[in-house]
Structure formats: C-alpha cells, structure tokens
Coordinates of N, CA and C in Angstrom, one line a residue:
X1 N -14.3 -23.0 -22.0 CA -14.6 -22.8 -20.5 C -13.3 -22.5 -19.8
X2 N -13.2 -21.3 -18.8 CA -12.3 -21.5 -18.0 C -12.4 -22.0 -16.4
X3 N -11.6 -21.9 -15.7 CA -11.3 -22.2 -14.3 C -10.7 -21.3 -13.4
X4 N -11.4 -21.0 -12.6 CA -10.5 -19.6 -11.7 C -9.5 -20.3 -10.8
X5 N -8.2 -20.1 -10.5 CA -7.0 -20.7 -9.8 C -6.4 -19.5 -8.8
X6 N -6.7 -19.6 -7.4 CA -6.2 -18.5 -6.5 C -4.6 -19.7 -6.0
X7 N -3.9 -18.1 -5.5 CA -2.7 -18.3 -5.1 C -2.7 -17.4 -3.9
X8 N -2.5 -18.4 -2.8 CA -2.4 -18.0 -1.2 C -0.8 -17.1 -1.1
X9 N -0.6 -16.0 -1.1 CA 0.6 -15.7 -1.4 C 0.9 -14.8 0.4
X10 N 0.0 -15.5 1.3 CA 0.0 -14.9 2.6 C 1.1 -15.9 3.8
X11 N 1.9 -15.5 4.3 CA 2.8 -16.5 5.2 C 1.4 -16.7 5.9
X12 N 1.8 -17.7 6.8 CA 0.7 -18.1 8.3 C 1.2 -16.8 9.3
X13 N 0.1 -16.7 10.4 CA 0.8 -15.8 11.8 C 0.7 -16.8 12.5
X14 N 1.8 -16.6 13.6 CA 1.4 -17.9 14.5 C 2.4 -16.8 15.7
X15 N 1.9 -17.5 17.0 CA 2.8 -17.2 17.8 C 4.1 -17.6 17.6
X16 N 5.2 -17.0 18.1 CA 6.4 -17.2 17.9 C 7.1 -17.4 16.7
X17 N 6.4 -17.2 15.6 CA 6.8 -16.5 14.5 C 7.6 -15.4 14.5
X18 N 9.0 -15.3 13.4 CA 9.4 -14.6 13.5 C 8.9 -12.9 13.4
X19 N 9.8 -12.1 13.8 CA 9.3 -10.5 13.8 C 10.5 -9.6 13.7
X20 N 10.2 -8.7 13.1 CA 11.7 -7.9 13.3 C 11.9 -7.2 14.4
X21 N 13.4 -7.3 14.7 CA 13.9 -7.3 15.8 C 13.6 -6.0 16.7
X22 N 12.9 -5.8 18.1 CA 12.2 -5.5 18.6 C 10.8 -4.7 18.2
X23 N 10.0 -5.5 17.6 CA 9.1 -5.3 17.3 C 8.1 -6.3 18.0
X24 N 6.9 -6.1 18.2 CA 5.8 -6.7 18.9 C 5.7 -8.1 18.4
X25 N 5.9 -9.1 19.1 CA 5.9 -10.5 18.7 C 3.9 -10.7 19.3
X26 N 3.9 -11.4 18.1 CA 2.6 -12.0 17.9 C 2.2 -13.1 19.5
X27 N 0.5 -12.5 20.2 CA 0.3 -13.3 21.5 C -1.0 -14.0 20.8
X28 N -1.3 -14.8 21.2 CA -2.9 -15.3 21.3 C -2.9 -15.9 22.3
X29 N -4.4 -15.7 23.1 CA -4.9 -16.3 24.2 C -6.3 -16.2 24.6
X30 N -7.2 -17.0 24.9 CA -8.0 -17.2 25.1 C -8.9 -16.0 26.1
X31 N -9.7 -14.9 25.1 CA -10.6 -14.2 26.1 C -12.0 -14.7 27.1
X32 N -12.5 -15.8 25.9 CA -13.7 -16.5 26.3 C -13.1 -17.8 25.7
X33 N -13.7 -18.8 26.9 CA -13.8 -20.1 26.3 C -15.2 -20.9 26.3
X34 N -15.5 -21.9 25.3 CA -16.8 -22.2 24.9 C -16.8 -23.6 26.0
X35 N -17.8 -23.2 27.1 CA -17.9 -24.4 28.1 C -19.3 -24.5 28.6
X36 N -19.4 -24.7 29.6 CA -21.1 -24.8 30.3 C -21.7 -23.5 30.5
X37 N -20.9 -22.6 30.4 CA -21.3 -21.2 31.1 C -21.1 -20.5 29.9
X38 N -20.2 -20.7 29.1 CA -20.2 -19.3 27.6 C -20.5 -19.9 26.3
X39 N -21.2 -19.6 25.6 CA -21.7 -20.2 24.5 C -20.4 -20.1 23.6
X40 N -19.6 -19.6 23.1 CA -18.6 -19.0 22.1 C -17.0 -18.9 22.8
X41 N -16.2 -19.5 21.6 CA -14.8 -19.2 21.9 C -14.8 -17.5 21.4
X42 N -14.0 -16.9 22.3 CA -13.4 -15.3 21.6 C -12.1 -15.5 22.1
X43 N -11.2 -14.6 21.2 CA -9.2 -14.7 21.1 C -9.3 -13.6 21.6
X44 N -8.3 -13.5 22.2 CA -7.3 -12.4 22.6 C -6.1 -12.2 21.7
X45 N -6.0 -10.8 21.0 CA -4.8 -11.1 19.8 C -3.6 -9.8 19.8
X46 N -2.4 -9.6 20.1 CA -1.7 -9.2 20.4 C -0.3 -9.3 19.3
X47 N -0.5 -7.9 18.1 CA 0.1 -8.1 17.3 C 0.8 -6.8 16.6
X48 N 1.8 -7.3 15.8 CA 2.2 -5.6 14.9 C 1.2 -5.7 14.0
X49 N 1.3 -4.3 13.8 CA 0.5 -4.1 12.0 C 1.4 -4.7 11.0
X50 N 2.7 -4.7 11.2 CA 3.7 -5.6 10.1 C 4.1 -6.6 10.6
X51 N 3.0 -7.7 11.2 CA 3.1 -9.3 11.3 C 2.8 -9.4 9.8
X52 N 3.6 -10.7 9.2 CA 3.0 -11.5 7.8 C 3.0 -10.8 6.7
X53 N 2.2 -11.0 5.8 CA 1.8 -9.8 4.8 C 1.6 -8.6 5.0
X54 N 1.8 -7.7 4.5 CA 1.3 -6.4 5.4 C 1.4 -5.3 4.3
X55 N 0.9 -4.6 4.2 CA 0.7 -3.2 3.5 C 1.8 -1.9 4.3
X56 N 2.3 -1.2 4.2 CA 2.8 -0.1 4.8 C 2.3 1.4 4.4
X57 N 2.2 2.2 5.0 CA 1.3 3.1 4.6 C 1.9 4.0 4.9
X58 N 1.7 5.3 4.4 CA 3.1 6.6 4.3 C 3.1 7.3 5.5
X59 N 2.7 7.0 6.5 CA 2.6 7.1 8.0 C 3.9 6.5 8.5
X60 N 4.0 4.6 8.1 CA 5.1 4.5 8.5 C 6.5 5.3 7.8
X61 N 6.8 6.4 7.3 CA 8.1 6.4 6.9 C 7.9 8.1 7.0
X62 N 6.8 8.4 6.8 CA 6.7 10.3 6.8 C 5.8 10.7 8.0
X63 N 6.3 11.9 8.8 CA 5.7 12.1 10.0 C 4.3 12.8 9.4
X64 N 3.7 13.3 8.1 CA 2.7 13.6 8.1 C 1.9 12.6 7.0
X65 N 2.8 11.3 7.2 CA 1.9 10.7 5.9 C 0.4 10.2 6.3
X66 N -0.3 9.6 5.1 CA -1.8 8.9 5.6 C -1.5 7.5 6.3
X67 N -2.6 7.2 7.2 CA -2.5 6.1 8.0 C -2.6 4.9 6.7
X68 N -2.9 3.7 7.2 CA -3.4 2.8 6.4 C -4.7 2.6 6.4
X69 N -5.7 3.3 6.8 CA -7.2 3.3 7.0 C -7.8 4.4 6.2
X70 N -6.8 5.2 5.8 CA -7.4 6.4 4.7 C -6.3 6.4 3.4
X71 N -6.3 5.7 3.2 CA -5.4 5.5 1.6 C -6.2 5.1 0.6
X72 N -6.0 5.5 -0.7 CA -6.6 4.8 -1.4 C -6.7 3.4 -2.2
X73 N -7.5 2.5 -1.9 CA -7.6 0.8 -2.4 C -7.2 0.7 -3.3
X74 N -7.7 1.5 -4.4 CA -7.3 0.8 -6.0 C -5.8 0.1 -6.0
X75 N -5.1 0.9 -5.2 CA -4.0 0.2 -5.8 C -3.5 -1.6 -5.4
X76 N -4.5 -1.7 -4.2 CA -4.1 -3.1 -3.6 C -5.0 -4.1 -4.3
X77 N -5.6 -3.8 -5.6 CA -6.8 -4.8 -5.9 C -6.5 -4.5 -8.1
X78 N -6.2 -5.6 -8.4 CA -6.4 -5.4 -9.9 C -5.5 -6.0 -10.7
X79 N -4.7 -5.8 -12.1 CA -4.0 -6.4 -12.6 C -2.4 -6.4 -12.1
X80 N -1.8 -7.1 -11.9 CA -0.2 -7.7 -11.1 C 0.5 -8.7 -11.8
X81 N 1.8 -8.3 -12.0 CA 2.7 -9.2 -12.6 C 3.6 -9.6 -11.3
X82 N 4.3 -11.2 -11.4 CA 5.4 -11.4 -10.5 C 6.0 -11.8 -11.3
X83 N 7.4 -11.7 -10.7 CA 8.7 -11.8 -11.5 C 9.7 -12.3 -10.2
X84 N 10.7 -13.3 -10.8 CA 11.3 -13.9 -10.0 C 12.8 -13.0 -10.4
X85 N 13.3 -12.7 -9.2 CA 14.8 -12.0 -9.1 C 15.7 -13.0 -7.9
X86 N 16.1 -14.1 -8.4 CA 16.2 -15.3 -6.9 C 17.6 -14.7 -6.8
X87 N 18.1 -14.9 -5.5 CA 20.0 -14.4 -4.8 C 20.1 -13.5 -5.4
X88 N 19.3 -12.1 -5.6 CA 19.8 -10.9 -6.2 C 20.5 -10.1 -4.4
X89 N 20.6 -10.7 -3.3 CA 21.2 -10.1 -2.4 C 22.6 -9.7 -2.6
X90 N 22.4 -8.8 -1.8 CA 22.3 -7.5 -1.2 C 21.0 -6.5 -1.3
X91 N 21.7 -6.6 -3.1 CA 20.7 -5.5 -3.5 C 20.0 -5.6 -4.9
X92 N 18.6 -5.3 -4.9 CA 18.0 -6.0 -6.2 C 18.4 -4.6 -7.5
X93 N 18.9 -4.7 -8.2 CA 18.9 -3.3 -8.9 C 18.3 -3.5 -10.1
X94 N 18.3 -2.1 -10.6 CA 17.5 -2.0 -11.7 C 17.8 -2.8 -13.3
X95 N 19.0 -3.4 -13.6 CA 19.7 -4.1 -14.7 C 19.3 -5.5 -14.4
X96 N 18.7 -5.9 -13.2 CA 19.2 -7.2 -13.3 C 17.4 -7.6 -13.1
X97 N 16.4 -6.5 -12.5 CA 14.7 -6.2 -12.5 C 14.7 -6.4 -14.3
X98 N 15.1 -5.4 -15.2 CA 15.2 -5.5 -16.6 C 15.7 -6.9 -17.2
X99 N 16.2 -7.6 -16.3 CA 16.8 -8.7 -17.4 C 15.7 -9.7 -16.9
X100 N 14.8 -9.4 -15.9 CA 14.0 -10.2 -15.7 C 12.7 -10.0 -15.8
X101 N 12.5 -9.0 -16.5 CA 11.3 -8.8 -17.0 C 11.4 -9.0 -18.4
X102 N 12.3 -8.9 -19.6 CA 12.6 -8.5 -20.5 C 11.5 -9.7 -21.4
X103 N 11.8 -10.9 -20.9 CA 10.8 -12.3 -21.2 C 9.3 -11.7 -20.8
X104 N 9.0 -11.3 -20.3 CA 7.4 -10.7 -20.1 C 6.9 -9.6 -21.0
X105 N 5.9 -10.2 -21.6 CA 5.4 -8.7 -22.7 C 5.1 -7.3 -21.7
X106 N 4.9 -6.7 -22.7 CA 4.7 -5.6 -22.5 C 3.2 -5.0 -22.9
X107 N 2.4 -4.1 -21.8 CA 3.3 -3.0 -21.3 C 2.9 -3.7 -19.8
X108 N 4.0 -3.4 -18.5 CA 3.9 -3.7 -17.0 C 2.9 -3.0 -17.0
X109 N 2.1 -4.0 -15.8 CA 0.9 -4.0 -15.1 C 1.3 -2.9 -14.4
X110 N -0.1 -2.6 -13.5 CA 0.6 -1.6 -12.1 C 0.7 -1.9 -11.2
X111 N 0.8 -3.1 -11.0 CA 1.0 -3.9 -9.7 C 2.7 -5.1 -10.0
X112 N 3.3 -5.0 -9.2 CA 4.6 -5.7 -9.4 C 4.9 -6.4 -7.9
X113 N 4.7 -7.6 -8.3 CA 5.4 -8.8 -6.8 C 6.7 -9.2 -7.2
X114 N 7.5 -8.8 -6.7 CA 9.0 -9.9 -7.0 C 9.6 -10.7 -5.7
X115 N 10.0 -11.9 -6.3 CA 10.2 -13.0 -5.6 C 11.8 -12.8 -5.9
X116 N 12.3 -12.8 -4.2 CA 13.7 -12.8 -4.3 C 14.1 -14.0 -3.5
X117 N 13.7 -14.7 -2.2 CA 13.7 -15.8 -1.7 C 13.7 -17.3 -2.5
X118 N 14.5 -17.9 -2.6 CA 14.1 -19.1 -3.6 C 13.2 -20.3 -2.2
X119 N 13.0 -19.8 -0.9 CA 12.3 -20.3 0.1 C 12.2 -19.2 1.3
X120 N 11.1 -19.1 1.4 CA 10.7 -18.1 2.8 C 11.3 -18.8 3.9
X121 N 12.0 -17.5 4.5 CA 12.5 -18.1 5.7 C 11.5 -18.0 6.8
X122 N 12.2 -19.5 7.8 CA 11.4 -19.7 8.9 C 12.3 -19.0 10.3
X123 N 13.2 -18.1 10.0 CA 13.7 -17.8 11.3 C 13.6 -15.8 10.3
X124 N 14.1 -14.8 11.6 CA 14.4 -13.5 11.1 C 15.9 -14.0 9.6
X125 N 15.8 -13.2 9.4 CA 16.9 -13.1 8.3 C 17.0 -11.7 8.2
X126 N 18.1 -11.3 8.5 CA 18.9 -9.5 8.9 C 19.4 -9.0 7.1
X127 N 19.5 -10.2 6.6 CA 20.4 -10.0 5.1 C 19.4 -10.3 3.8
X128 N 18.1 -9.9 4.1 CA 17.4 -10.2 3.3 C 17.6 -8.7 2.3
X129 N 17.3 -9.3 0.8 CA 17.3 -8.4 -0.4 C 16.8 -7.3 -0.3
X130 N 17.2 -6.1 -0.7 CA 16.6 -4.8 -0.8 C 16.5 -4.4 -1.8
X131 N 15.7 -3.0 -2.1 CA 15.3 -2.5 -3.8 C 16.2 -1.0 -3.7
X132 N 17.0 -1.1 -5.0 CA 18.0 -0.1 -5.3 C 16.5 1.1 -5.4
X133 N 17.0 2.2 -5.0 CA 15.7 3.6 -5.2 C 15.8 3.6 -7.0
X134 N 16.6 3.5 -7.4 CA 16.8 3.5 -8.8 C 15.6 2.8 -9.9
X135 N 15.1 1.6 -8.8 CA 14.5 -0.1 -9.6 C 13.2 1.0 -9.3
X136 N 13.1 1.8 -7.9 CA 11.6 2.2 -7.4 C 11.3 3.6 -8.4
X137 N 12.0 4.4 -9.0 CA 11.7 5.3 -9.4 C 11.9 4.9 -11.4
X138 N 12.7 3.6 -11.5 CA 11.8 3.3 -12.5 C 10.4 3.2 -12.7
X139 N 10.1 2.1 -11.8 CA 8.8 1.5 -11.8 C 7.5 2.3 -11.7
X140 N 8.3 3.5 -11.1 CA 7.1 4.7 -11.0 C 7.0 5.7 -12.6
X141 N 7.9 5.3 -13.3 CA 7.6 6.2 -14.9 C 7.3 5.4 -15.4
X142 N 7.7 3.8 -15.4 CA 6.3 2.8 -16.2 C 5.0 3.0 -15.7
X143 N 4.6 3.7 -14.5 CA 2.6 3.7 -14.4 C 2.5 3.0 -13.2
X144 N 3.7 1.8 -12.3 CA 3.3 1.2 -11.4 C 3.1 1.7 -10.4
X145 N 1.8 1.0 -9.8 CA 1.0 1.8 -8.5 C 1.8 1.1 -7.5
X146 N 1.9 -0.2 -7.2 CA 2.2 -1.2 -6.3 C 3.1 -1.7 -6.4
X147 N 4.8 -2.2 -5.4 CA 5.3 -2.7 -5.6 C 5.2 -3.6 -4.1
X148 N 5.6 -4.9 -4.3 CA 5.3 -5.9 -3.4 C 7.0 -7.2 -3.5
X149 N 7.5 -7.3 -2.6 CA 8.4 -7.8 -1.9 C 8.3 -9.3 -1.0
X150 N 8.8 -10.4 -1.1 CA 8.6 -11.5 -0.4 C 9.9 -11.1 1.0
X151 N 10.7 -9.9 0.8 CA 11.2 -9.7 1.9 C 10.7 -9.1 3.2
X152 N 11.2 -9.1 4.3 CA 11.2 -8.4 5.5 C 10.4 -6.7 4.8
X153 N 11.6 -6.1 3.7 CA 11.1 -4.4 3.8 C 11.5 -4.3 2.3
X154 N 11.3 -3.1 2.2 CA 12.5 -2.8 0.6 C 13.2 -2.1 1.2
X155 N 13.8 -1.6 2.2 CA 15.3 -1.0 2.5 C 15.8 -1.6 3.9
X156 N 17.1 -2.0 3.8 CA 17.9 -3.0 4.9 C 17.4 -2.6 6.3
X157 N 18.0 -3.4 6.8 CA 17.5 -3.5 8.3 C 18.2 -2.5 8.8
X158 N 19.2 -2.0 8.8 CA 20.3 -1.2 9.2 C 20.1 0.5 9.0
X159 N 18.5 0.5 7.9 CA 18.9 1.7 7.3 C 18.3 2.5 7.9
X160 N 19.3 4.2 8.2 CA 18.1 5.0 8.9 C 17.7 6.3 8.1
X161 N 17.7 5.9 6.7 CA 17.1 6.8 5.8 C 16.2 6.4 4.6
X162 N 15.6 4.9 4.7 CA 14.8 4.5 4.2 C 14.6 5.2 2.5
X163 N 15.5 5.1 1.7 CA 15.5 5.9 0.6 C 14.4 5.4 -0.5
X164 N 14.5 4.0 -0.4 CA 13.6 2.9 -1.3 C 12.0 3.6 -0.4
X165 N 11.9 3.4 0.3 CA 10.5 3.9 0.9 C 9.9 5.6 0.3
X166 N 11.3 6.1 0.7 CA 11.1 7.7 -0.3 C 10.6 7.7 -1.4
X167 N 11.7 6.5 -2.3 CA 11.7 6.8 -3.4 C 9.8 6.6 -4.2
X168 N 9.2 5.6 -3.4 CA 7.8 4.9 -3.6 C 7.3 6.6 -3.0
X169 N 7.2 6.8 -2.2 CA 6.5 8.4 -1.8 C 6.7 9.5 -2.9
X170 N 7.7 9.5 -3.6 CA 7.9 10.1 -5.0 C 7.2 10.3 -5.7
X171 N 6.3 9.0 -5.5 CA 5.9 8.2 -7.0 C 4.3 7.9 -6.7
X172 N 4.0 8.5 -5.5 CA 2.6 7.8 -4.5 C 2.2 6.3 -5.2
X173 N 3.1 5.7 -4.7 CA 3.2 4.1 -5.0 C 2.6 3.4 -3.6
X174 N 2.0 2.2 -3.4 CA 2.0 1.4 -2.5 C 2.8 0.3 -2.1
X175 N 2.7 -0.3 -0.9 CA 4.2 -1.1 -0.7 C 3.5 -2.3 0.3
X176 N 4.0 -3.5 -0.7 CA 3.3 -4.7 0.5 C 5.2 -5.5 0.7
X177 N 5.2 -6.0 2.0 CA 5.7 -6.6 2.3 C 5.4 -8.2 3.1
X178 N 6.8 -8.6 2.9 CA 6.4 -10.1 3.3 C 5.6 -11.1 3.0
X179 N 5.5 -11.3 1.5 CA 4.4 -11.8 0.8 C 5.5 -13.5 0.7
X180 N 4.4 -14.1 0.5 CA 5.0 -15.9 0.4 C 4.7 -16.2 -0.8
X181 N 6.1 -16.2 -1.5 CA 5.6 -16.0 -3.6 C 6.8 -17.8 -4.3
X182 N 6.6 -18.2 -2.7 CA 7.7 -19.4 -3.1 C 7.1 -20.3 -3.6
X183 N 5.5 -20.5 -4.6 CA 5.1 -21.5 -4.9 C 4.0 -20.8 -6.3
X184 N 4.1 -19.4 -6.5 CA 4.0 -18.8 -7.4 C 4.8 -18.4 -8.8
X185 N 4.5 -18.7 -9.9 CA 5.6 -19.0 -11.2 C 5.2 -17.8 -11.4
X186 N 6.4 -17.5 -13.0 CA 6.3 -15.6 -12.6 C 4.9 -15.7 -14.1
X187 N 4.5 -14.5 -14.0 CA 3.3 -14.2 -15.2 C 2.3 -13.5 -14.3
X188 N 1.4 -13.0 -14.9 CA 0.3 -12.1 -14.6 C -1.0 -12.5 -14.2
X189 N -1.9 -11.6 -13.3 CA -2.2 -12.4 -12.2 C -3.5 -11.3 -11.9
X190 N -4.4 -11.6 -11.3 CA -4.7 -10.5 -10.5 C -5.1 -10.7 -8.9
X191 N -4.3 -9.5 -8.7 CA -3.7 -9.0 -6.9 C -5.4 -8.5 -5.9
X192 N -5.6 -9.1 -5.3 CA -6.6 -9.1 -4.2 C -5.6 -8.7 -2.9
X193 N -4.9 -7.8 -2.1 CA -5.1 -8.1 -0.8 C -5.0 -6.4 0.4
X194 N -6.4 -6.3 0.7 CA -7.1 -5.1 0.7 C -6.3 -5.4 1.9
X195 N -5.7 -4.0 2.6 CA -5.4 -3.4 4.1 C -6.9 -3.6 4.7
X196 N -6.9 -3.7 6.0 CA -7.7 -3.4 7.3 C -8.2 -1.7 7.1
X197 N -9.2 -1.6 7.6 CA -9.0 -0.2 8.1 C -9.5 0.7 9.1
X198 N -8.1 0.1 9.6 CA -7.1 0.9 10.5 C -6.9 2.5 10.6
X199 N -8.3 2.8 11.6 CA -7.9 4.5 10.8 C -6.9 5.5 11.0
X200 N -5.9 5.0 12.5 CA -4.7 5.4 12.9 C -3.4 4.9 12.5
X201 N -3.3 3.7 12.0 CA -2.0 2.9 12.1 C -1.1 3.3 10.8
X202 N 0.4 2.8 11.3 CA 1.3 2.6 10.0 C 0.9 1.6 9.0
X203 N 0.7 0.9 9.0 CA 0.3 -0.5 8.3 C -0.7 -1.4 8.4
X204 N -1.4 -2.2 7.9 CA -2.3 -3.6 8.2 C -1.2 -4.8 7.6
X205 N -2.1 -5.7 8.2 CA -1.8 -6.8 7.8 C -2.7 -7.0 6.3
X206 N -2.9 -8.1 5.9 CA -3.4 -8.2 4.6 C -3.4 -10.0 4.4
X207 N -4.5 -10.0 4.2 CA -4.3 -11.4 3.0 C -4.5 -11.1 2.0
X208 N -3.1 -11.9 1.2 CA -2.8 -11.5 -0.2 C -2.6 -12.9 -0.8
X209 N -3.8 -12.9 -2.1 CA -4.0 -13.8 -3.1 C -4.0 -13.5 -4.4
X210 N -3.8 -14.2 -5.2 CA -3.6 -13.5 -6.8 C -4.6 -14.7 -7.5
X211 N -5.1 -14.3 -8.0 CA -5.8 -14.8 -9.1 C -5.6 -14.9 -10.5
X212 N -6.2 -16.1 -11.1 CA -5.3 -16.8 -12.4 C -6.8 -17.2 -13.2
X213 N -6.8 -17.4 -14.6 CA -7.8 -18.0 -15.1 C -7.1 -19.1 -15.5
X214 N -8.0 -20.4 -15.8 CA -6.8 -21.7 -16.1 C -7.9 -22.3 -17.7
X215 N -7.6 -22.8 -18.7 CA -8.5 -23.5 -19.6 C -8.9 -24.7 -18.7
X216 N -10.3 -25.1 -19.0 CA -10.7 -26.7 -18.7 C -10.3 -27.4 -19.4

C-alpha cells in the first residue's frame, strides 16, 4: 500500500510582501462585506502577475512572444526532479548543476526545480542566485521542458539582456519562479502548478505542489 505526500512549494501572498523593486505591490480590500444588508464577503485584489510563484511566459522577455493564457500546459504538470545547489551565488553554473545531479539516476525528468536559498527570504534580496545560459541550454539537450528557481528570476536584477531567459526561448522551455523549496529534500516528484489563464498577460501566478508516493 502506498500514501500520497504533497509538498506546498508555494510562498504565501500577503500584503506588504516583498516585490521586485518597482513593481506592483500586492493590495487587498474589502469590495463587499458580509453584514445585515450583503449576504457574502467579496476581495478587492490588486496584484503583479509575478507576485509568489509565478510562471513567466515568452511575452514577458519577447515583444512577439505568447501570453501566459495561450501556452501550452504540459509542461507545468508531470514528472520533476529538485536538486539542491545551496550558496551557489552569484551564479549557478553548469559544473557545479553536474556535481549535483551526478547522485541522481538517470535519465533527468523534464521538469527541474533547483533549490539555491538554504531559507526564503522574508525581505527583497537584489543578490539572489542566477542561472549561467550555459546550465539553460544544457538542460535543453537533456529533453528538459521546465526549469523552476526558488529565486526572484533566472537572470540578475541588473540585467538588461536577460540571456538565461533567451537562452530557455532557444529551447521553448518554461520558467517558474519564486517557488518555496526550503522544506523539500532533493529526489523526484511530480510537479502540479498550472498558470491562470490569463489570455493577455506576461505571467500568472501559480500554486505549485509536488507530489510524492510514500510506503505505509
């Protein structure tokens, strides 16, 4: 007999949560409140598409790419490996991805989460880890559809040529960011966390869980 074991790999949104720097900070407020006169609470919600988890979609980075409302799913749903790459800051590159996969059989899933935070931060962090284009256009001649990041982005905050984002456009790869993988051990998994759809936007948000079978 087995046991199914999900893994919440989604930060919280909350107001005043961090956001990258000038980007839409998260509002909530009250549209309807449940009193003598309205049957039902309704929110007012006031947010980026890259609050929390989030999917990025080739819109954000190419002026003719697809939104996130017309992409295709498969890639955000199915078999996923994580792999822990902890203080690989600056930059995560491809020798040091290999030395940490090397313990994991083969062959890679199409789905890839790597954990570079040894704790999600609670404030912005400007110096968070990036993916060498090198690591991304590996990952794209192993078969990988998805690669997925506990950071802010896969290319620095600073950058105004987003090469790591190219390099996934290469490869018509998908790209989740901001995933909370601080309570997830590395091994294979399977990846649930479908975009919104959004039929205009750069990105959704996403709740992103992984699934595990466990023996009784």
């Amino acid at each position: 007999m087995e046991s199914t074991m999900l893994y919440d790999i989604s930060p919280p949104l909350y107001a005043g949560m961090p956001v990258w720097p000038g980007d839409t900070a998260l509002q909530e407020s009250p549209a309807w409140q449940l009193d003598a006169h309205c049957p039902v609470n309704v929110a007012r919600l006031t947010l980026s598409p890259h609050s929390g988890a989030h999917a990025d979609a080739p819109l954000h980075y190419q002026a003719d790419g697809l939104p996130i409302g017309r992409v295709d799913l498969d890639a955000y749903l199915g078999p996923c490996r994580v792999v822990h790459c902890l203080d690989a800051t600056p930059l995560l590159t491809l020798p040091r991805l290999q030395q940490a996969l090397a313990s994991q059989p083969d062959p890679l899933p199409p789905r890839l989460l790597i954990r570079c935070y040894r704790q999600f931060p609670q404030q912005w962090d400007a110096n968070f880890c990036t993916m060498d284009p090198a690591l991304i256009h590996w990952l794209g001649q192993q078969g990988v559809r998805l690669i997925g990041v506990d950071t802010a982005s896969l290319d620095g905050a600073d950058s105004k040529t987003l090469d790591a984002h190219h390099a996934v456009a290469q490869h018509g790869m998908a790209i989740l960011e901001n995933l909370w993988l601080d309570e997830t051990p590395p091994g294979d998994y399977e990846l649930i966390a479908l975009p919104l759809k959004l039929i205009n936007l750069d990105a959704s948000p996403v709740r992103a869980v992984l699934r595990t079978t466990l023996p009784r």
